[in-house]
Coordinates of C-alpha atoms and ligand atoms in Angstrom, one line a residue:
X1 CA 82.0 92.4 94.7
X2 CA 80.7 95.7 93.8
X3 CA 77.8 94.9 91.0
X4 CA 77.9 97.4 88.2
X5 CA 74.4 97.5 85.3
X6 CA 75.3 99.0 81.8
X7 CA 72.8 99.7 79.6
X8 CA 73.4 100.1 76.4
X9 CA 70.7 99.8 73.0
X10 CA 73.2 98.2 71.1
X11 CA 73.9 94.4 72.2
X12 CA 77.4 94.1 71.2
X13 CA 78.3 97.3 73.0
X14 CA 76.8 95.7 75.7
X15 CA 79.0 92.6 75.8
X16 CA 82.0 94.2 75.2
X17 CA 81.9 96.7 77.9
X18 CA 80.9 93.8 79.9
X19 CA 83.9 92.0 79.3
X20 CA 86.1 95.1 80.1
X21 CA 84.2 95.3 83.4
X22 CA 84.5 91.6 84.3
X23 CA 88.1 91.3 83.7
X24 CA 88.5 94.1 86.1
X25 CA 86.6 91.7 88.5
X26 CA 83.0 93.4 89.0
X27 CA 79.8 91.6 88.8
X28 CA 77.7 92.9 85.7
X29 CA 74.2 92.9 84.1
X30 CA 72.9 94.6 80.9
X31 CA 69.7 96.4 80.0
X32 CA 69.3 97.0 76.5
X33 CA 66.7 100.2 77.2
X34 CA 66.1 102.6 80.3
X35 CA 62.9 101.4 81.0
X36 CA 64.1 97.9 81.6
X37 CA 67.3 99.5 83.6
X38 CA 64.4 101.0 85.8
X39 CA 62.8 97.7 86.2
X40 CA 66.2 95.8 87.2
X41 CA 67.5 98.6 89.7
X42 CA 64.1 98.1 91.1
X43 CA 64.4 94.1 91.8
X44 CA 68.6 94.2 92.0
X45 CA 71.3 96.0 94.2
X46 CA 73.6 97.9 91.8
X47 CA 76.3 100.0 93.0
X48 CA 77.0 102.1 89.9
X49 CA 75.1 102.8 86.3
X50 CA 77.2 103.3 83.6
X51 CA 74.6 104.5 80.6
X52 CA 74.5 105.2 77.0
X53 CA 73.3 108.9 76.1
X54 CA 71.4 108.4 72.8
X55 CA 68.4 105.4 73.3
X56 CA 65.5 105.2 71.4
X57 CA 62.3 106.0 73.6
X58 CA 63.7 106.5 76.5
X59 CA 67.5 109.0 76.7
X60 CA 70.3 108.3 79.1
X61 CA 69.5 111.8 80.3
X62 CA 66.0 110.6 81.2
X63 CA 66.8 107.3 82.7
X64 CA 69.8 109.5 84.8
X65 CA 66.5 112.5 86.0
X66 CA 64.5 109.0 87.1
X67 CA 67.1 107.2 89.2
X68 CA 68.4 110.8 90.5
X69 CA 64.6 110.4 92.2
X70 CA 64.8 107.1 94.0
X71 CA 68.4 107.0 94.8
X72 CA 70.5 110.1 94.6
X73 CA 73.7 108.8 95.5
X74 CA 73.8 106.0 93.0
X75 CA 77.0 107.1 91.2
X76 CA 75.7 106.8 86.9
X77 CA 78.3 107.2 84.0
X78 CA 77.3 108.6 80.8
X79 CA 78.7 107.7 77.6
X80 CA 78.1 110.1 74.9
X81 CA 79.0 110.6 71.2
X82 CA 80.5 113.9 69.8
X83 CA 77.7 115.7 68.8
X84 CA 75.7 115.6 72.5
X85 CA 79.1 116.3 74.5
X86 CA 77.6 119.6 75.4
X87 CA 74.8 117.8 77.3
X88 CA 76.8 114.9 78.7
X89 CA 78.7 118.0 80.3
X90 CA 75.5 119.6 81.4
X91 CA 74.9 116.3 83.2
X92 CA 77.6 116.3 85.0
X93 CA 77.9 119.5 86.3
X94 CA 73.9 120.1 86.9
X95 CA 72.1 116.8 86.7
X96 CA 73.9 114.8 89.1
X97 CA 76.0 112.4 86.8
X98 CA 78.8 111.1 88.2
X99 CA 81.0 111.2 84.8
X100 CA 80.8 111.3 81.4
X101 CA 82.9 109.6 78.5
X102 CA 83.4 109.9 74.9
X103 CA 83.2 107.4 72.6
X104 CA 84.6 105.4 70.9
X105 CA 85.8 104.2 74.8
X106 CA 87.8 101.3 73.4
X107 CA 91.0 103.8 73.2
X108 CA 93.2 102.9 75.6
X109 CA 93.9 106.3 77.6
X110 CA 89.6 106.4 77.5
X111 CA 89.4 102.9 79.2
X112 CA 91.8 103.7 81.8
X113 CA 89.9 106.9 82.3
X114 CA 87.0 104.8 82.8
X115 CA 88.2 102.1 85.2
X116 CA 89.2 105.4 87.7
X117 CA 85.9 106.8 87.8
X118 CA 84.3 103.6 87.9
X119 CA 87.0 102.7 91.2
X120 CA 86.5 106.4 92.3
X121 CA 82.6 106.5 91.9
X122 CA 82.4 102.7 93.8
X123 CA 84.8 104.4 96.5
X124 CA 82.3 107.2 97.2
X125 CA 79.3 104.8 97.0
X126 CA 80.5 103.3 100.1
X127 CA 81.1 106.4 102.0
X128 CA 84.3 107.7 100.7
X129 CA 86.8 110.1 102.3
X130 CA 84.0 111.0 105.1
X131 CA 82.2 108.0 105.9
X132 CA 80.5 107.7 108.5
X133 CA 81.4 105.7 111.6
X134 CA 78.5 103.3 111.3
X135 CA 78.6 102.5 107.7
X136 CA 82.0 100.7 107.8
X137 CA 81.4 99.3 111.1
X138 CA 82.1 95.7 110.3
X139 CA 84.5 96.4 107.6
X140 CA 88.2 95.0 108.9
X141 CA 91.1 97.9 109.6
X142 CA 94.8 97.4 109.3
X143 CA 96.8 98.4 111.5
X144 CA 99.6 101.2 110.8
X145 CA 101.9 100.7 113.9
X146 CA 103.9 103.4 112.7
X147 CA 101.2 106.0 112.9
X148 CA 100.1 106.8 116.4
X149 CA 96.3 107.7 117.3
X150 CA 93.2 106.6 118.3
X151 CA 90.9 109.6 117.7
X152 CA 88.0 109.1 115.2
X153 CA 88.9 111.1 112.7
X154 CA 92.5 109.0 112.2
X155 CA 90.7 105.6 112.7
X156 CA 88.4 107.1 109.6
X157 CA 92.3 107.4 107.8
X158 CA 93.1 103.9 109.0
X159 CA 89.7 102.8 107.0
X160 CA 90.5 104.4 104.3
X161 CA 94.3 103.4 103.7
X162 CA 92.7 99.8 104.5
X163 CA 90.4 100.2 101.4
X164 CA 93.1 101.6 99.2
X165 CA 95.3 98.7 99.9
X166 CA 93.1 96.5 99.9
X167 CA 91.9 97.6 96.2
X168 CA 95.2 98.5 95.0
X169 CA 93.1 102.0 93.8
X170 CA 95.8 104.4 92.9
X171 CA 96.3 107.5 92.2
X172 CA 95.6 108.5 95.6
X173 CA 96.0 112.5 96.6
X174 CA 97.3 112.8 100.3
X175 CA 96.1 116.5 101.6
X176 CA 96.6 117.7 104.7
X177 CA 98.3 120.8 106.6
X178 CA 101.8 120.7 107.0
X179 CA 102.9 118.5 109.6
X180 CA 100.1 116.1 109.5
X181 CA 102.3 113.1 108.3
X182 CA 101.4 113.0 104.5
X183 CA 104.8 111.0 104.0
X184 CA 104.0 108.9 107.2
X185 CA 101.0 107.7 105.4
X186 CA 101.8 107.6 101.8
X187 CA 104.8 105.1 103.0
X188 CA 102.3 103.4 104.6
X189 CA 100.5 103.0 102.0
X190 CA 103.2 101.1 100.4
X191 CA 104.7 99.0 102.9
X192 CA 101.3 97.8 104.0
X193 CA 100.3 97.0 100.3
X194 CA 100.5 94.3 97.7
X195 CA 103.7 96.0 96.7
X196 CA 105.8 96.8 99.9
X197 CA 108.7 94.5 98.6
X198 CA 109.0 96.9 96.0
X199 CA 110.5 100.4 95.5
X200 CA 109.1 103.6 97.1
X201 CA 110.4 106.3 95.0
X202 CA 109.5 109.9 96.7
X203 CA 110.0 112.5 94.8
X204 CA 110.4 115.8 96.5
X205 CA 108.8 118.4 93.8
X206 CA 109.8 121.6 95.7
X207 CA 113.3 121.2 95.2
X208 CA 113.8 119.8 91.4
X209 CA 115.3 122.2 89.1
X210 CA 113.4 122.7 86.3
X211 CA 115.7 121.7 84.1
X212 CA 116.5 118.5 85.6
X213 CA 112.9 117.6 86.1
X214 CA 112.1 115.6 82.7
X215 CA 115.5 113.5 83.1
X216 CA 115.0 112.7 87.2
X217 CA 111.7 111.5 86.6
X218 CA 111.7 109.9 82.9
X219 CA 115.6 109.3 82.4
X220 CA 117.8 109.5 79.5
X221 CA 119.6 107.8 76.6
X222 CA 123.3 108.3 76.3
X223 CA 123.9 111.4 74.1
X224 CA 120.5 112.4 74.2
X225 CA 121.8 115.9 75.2
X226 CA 125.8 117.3 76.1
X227 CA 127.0 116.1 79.1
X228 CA 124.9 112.7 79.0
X229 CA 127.6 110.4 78.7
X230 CA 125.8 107.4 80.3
X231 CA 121.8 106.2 80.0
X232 CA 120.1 107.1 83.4
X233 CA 117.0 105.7 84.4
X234 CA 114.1 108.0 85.9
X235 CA 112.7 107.9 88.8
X236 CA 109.5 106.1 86.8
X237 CA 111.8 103.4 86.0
X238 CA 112.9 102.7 89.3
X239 CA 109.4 102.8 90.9
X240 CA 108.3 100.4 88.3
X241 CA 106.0 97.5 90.3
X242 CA 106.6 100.0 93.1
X243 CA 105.0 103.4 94.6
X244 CA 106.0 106.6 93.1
X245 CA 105.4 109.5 95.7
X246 CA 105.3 112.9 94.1
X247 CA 106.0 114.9 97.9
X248 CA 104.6 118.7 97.1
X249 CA 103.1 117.7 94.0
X250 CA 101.9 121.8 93.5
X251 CA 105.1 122.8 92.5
X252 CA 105.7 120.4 89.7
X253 CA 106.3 122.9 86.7
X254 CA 104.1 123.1 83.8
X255 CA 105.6 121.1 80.9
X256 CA 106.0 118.2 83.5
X257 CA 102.3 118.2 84.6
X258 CA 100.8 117.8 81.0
X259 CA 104.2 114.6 80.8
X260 CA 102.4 113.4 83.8
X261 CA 99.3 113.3 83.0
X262 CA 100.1 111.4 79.7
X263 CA 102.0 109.1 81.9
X264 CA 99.0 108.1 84.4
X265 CA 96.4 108.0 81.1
X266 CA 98.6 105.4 79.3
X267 CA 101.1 104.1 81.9
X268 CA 103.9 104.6 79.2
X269 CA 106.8 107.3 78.5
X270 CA 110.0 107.9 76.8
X271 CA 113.2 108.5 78.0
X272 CA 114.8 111.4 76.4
X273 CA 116.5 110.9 73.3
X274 CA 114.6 107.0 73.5
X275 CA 112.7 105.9 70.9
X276 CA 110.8 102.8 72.6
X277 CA 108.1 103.9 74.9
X278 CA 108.6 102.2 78.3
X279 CA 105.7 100.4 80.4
X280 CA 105.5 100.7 83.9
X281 CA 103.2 99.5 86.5
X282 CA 103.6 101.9 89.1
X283 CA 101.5 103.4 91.9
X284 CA 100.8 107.2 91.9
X285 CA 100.6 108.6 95.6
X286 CA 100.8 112.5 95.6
X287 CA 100.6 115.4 98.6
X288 CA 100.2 118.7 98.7
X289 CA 99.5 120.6 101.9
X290 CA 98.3 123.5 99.4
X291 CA 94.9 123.8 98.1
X292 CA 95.2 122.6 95.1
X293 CA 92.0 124.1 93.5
X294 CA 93.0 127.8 94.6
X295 CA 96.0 126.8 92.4
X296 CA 94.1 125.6 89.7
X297 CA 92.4 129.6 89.6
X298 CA 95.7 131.0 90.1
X299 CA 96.4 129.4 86.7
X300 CA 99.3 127.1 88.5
X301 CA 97.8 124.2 87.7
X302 CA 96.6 122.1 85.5
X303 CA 92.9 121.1 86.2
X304 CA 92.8 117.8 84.2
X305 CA 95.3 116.5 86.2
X306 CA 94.0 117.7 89.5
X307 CA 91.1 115.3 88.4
X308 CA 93.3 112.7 87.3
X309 CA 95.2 112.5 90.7
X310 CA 92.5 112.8 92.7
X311 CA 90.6 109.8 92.1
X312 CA 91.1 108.7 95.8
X313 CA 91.1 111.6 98.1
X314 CA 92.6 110.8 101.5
X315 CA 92.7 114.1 104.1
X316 CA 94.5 114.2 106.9
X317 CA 93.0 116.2 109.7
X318 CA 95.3 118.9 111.7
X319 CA 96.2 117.8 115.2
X320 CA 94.0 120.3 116.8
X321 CA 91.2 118.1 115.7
X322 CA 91.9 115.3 117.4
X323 CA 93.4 116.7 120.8
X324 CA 92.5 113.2 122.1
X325 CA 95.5 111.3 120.4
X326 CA 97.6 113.9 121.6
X327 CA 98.5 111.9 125.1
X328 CA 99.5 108.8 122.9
X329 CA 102.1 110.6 120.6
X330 CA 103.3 112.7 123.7
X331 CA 104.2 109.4 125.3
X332 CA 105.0 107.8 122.4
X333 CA 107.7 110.8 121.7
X334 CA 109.0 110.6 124.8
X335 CA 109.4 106.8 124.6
X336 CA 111.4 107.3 121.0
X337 CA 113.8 109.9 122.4
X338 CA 114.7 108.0 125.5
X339 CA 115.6 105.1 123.0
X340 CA 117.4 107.3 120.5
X341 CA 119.4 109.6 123.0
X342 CA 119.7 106.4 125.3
X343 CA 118.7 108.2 128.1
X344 CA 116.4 107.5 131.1
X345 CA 112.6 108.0 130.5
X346 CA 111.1 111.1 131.3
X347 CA 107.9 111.7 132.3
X348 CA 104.8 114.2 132.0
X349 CA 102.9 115.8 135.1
X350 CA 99.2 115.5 134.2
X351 CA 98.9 119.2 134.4
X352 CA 101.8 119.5 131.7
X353 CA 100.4 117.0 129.8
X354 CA 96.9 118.6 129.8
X355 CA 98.8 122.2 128.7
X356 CA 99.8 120.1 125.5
X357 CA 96.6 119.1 125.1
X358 CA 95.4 122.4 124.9
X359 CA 97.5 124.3 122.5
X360 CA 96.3 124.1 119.4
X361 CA 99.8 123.0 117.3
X362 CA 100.0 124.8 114.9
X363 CA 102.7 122.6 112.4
X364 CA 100.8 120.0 113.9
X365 CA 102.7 116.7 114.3
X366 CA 106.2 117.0 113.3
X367 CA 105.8 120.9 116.0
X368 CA 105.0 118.3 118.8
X369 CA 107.8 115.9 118.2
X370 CA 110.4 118.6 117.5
X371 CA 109.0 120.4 121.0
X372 CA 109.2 117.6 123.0
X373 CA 112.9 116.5 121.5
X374 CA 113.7 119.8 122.9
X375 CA 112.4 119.7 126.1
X376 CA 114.0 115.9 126.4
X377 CA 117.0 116.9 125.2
X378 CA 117.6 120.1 127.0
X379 CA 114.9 119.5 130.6
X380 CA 116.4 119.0 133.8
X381 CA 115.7 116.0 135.6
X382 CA 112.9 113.4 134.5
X383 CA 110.0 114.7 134.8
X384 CA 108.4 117.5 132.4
X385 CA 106.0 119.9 134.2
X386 CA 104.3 123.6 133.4
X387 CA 107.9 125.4 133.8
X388 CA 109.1 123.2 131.3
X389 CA 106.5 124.4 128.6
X390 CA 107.1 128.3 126.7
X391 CA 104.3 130.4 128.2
X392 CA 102.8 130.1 124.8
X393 CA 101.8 126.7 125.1
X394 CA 101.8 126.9 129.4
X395 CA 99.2 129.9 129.5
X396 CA 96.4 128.5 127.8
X397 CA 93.0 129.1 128.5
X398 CA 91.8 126.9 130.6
X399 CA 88.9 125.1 128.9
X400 CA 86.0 122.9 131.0
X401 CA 87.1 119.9 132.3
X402 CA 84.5 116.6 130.8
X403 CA 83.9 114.8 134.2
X404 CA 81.5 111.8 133.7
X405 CA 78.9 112.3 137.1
X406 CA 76.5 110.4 138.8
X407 CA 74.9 111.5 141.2
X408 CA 73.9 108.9 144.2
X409 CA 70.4 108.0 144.7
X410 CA 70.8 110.0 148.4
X411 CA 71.9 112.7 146.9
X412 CA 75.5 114.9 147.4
X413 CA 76.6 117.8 149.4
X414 CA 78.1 120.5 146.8
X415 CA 79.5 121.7 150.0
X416 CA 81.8 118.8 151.0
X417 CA 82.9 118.3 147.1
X418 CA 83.9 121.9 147.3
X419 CA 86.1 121.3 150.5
X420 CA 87.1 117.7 148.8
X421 CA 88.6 119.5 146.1
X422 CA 90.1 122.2 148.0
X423 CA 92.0 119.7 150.7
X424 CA 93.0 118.1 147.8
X425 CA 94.8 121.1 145.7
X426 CA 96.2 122.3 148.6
X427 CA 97.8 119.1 149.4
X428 CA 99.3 118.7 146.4
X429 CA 101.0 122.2 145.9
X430 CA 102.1 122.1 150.3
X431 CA 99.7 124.8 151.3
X432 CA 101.2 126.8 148.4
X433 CA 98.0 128.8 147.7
X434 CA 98.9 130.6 144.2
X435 CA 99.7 127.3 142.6
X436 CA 96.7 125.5 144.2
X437 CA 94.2 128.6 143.0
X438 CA 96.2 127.8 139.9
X439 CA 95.0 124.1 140.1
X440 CA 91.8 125.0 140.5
X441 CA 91.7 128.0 137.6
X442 CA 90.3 130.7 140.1
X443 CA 92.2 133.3 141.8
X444 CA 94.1 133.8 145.2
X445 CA 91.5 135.6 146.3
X446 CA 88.9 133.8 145.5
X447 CA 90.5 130.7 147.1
X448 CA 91.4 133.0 150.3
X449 CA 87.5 133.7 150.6
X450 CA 86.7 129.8 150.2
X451 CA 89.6 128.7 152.3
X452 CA 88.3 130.8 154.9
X453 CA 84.6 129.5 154.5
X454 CA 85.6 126.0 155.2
X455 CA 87.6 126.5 158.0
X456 CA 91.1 125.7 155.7
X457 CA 94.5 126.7 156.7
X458 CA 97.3 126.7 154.6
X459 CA 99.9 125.5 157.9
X460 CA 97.8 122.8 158.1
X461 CA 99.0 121.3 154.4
X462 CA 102.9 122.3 154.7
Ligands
ATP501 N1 100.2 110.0 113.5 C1 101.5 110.1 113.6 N2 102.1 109.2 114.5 C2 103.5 109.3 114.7 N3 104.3 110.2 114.1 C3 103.7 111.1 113.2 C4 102.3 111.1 113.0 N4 102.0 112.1 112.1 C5 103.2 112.7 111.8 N5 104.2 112.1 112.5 C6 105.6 112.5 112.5 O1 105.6 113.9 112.3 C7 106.6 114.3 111.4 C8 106.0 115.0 110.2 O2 105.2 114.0 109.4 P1 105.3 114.0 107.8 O3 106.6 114.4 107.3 O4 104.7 112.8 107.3 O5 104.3 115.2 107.6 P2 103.8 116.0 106.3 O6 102.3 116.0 106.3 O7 104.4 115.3 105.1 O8 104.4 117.4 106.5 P3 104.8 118.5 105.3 O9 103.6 119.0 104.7 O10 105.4 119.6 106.2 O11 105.8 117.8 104.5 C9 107.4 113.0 111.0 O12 108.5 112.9 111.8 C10 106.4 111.9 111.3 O13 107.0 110.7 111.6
MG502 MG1 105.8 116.0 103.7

């Protein structure tokens, strides 16, 4: 359990916050003055400070400049009174505080502010979106069997959607090119979690009208407006217990992100024309394949909710950084087609398959499976080679081939693995010589001059 120290001058501050903290199942401990914070973070592990500003002897600023020099990445909160907000900000943005907090905290859009930063700082602690391979190493991974790949960087994702389940941390801000699966994962997400029984309620933000946003995702009373003959309930409603996925969440118009963000602070709305505000206990899972903080310049969107959705980044990586999974969905594709179309199997030539590999995919995962549904669906025969492939994808450069080698105590003839190789090409392609120089990603000629060094003909491999 992550252990968190507050320190605090005043003792009952100190209790209370304490009790906040332990309901929300952390381990605690109290220090009633920096110095003797200083002295317990010495003897103790903590994983996060959360500090008042104004101390006698010693400030919160201090005690922040003095852990900052022992441990950098210990995540410390500030909570600061009106009159030093200026320098709480400061903190933040140039000392190396993790967040700051007005008080009075005990309001309850302030509270749930806090419990975020405290699950987003704890989540960074241990090695957030990017940690390391090693760090996690013992740490158990679900498994997703609807997302295919082995490559480090999705195993990382697999961590990482473990955690967030695991915690039930939410909101959680899918990024990621298009095509990467966003939606693949945010369903994930849900089914895998505490509350896959529930609804999943995706919202596709690129295609509301605006003036049917507030009703689709808060509802309505009957009469609240002409034509609203019957109550509906909002897609908020629906979701409730559930996961709410806002799809594209970069075009959500302006008057719905400030809703929004009133909505994740206090976990309560109105429907329109309603008069009782409605709880809900929803999760918030939002992509965008847009950056959002170019948006955020462009004056598109709001920045305090950027930072209130993105308390747990998650970013998928584009296919063309993990070429090595690209085998296992190609097969994987192929397999899914062959059930869908109930047709026989097909198969890849390893020279095809290594083409695939080296494209770079642009449109990423959903381009691969809408390529290779058309090459199933409109390939002859059942196997898929080079002619099958667009030139695009079939003319690659060809890049060096990783061999592992060892060479034998005695010693090798360069020679011999020369004419290995050479036999070997020209075997496969029949004595063919422009597809074995092909092969072998050197010219006719320069296989002709070879051939000829070794002895080769191509009658004798017909
Ligand atoms: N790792 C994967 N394993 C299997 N299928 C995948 C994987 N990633 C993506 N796909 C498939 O690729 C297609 C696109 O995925 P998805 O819709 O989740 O992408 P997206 O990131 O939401 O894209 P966009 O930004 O264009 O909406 C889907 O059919 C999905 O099932
Ligand atoms: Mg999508």
């Amino acid at each position: 359990m992550p252990n968190i120290l507050v320190v605090e001058d005043e003792y009952d501050q100190c209790i209370e916050l304490q009790k906040i903290l332990k309901r929300e199942r952390y381990d605690t401990d109290i220090a009633q003055s920096a110095s003797s914070a200083l002295t317990k973070l010495k003897a103790e592990h903590f994983d996060l400070v959360i500090t008042d500003m104004k101390m006698p002897e010693m400030s919160g600023a201090d005690l922040l400049r003095e852990i900052k020099k022992t441990d950098p990445d210990l995540p410390v909160i500030i909570i600061t009174a009106f009159p030093d907000l200026k320098d709480a900000v400061e903190l933040v943005s140039r000392g190396g505080a993790f967040y700051y907090i007005e008080k009075p905290i005990y309001e309850v859009d302030k509270l749930n502010k806090l419990k975020d930063e405290i699950k987003r700082a704890l989540w960074i602690r241990r090695g957030g979106d990017n940690a390391s391979e090693d760090s996690t190493e013992s740490e158990e991974i679900y498994e997703f069997p609807e997302i295919i790949g082995n490559s480090p960087k999705i195993l990382q994702i697999y961590k990482n959607m473990t955690r967030i389940i695991k915690h039930d941390v939410n909101p959680v801000l899918i990024m990621g090119e298009s095509g990467t699966g966003k939606e693949l994962v945010a369903k994930a997400i849900h089914k895998y979690g505490k509350r896959g029984n529930q609804a999943f309620a995706p919202v596709d933000c690129s295609t509301i009208p605006e003036q049917l946003w507030e009703s689709e995702l808060f509802g309505h009373e009957r009469g609240a407006f002409t034509g609203a003959d019957s109550r509906k309930i909002g897609l908020m409603e629906v979701a409730d217990k559930g996961t709410l996925f806002l799809d594209e969440i970069s075009n959500i118009i302006p008057a719905i992100q400030a809703k929004l963000l009133r909505v994740i602070e206090t976990r309560e709305f109105l429907r329109i024309g309603g008069t009782e505000p409605i709880k809900v206990d929803i999760c918030i899972i939002t992509a965008t394949n847009k950056n959002l903080e170019e948006e955020i310049e462009k004056g598109n969107f709001k920045e305090d909710l950027y930072y209130r959705l993105n308390v747990i980044p998650l970013t998928l990586p584009p296919l063309r950084e993990r070429k090595d999974d690209i085998p296992l969905l190609v097969e994987h594709f192929l397999d899914k087609f062959s059930k869908e179309y109930n047709a026989e199997p097909k198969q890849i030539t390893p020279r095809a398959m290594s083409a695939l590999r080296r494209y770079d995919w642009p449109g990423n995962v959903r381009r691969l499976e809408n390529f290779l549904r058309q090459v199933f669906v409109l390939g002859e025969g059942n196997l898929i080679d080079l002619d099958d492939l667009p030139p695009e994808i079939s003319h690659q450069p060809q890049g060096p081939v990783e061999l592992s080698i060892e060479i034998p105590e005695g010693g090798v003839s360069l020679e011999d693995i020369e004419l290995q190789y050479l036999r070997a090409a020209l075997k496969q392609t029949k004595g063919n010589v422009t597809k074995a120089a092909e092969l072998l990603g050197i010219s006719r000629r320069q296989l002709q001059g070879r051939m000829k060094n070794h002895n080769l003909e191509r009658g004798d491999f017909k």
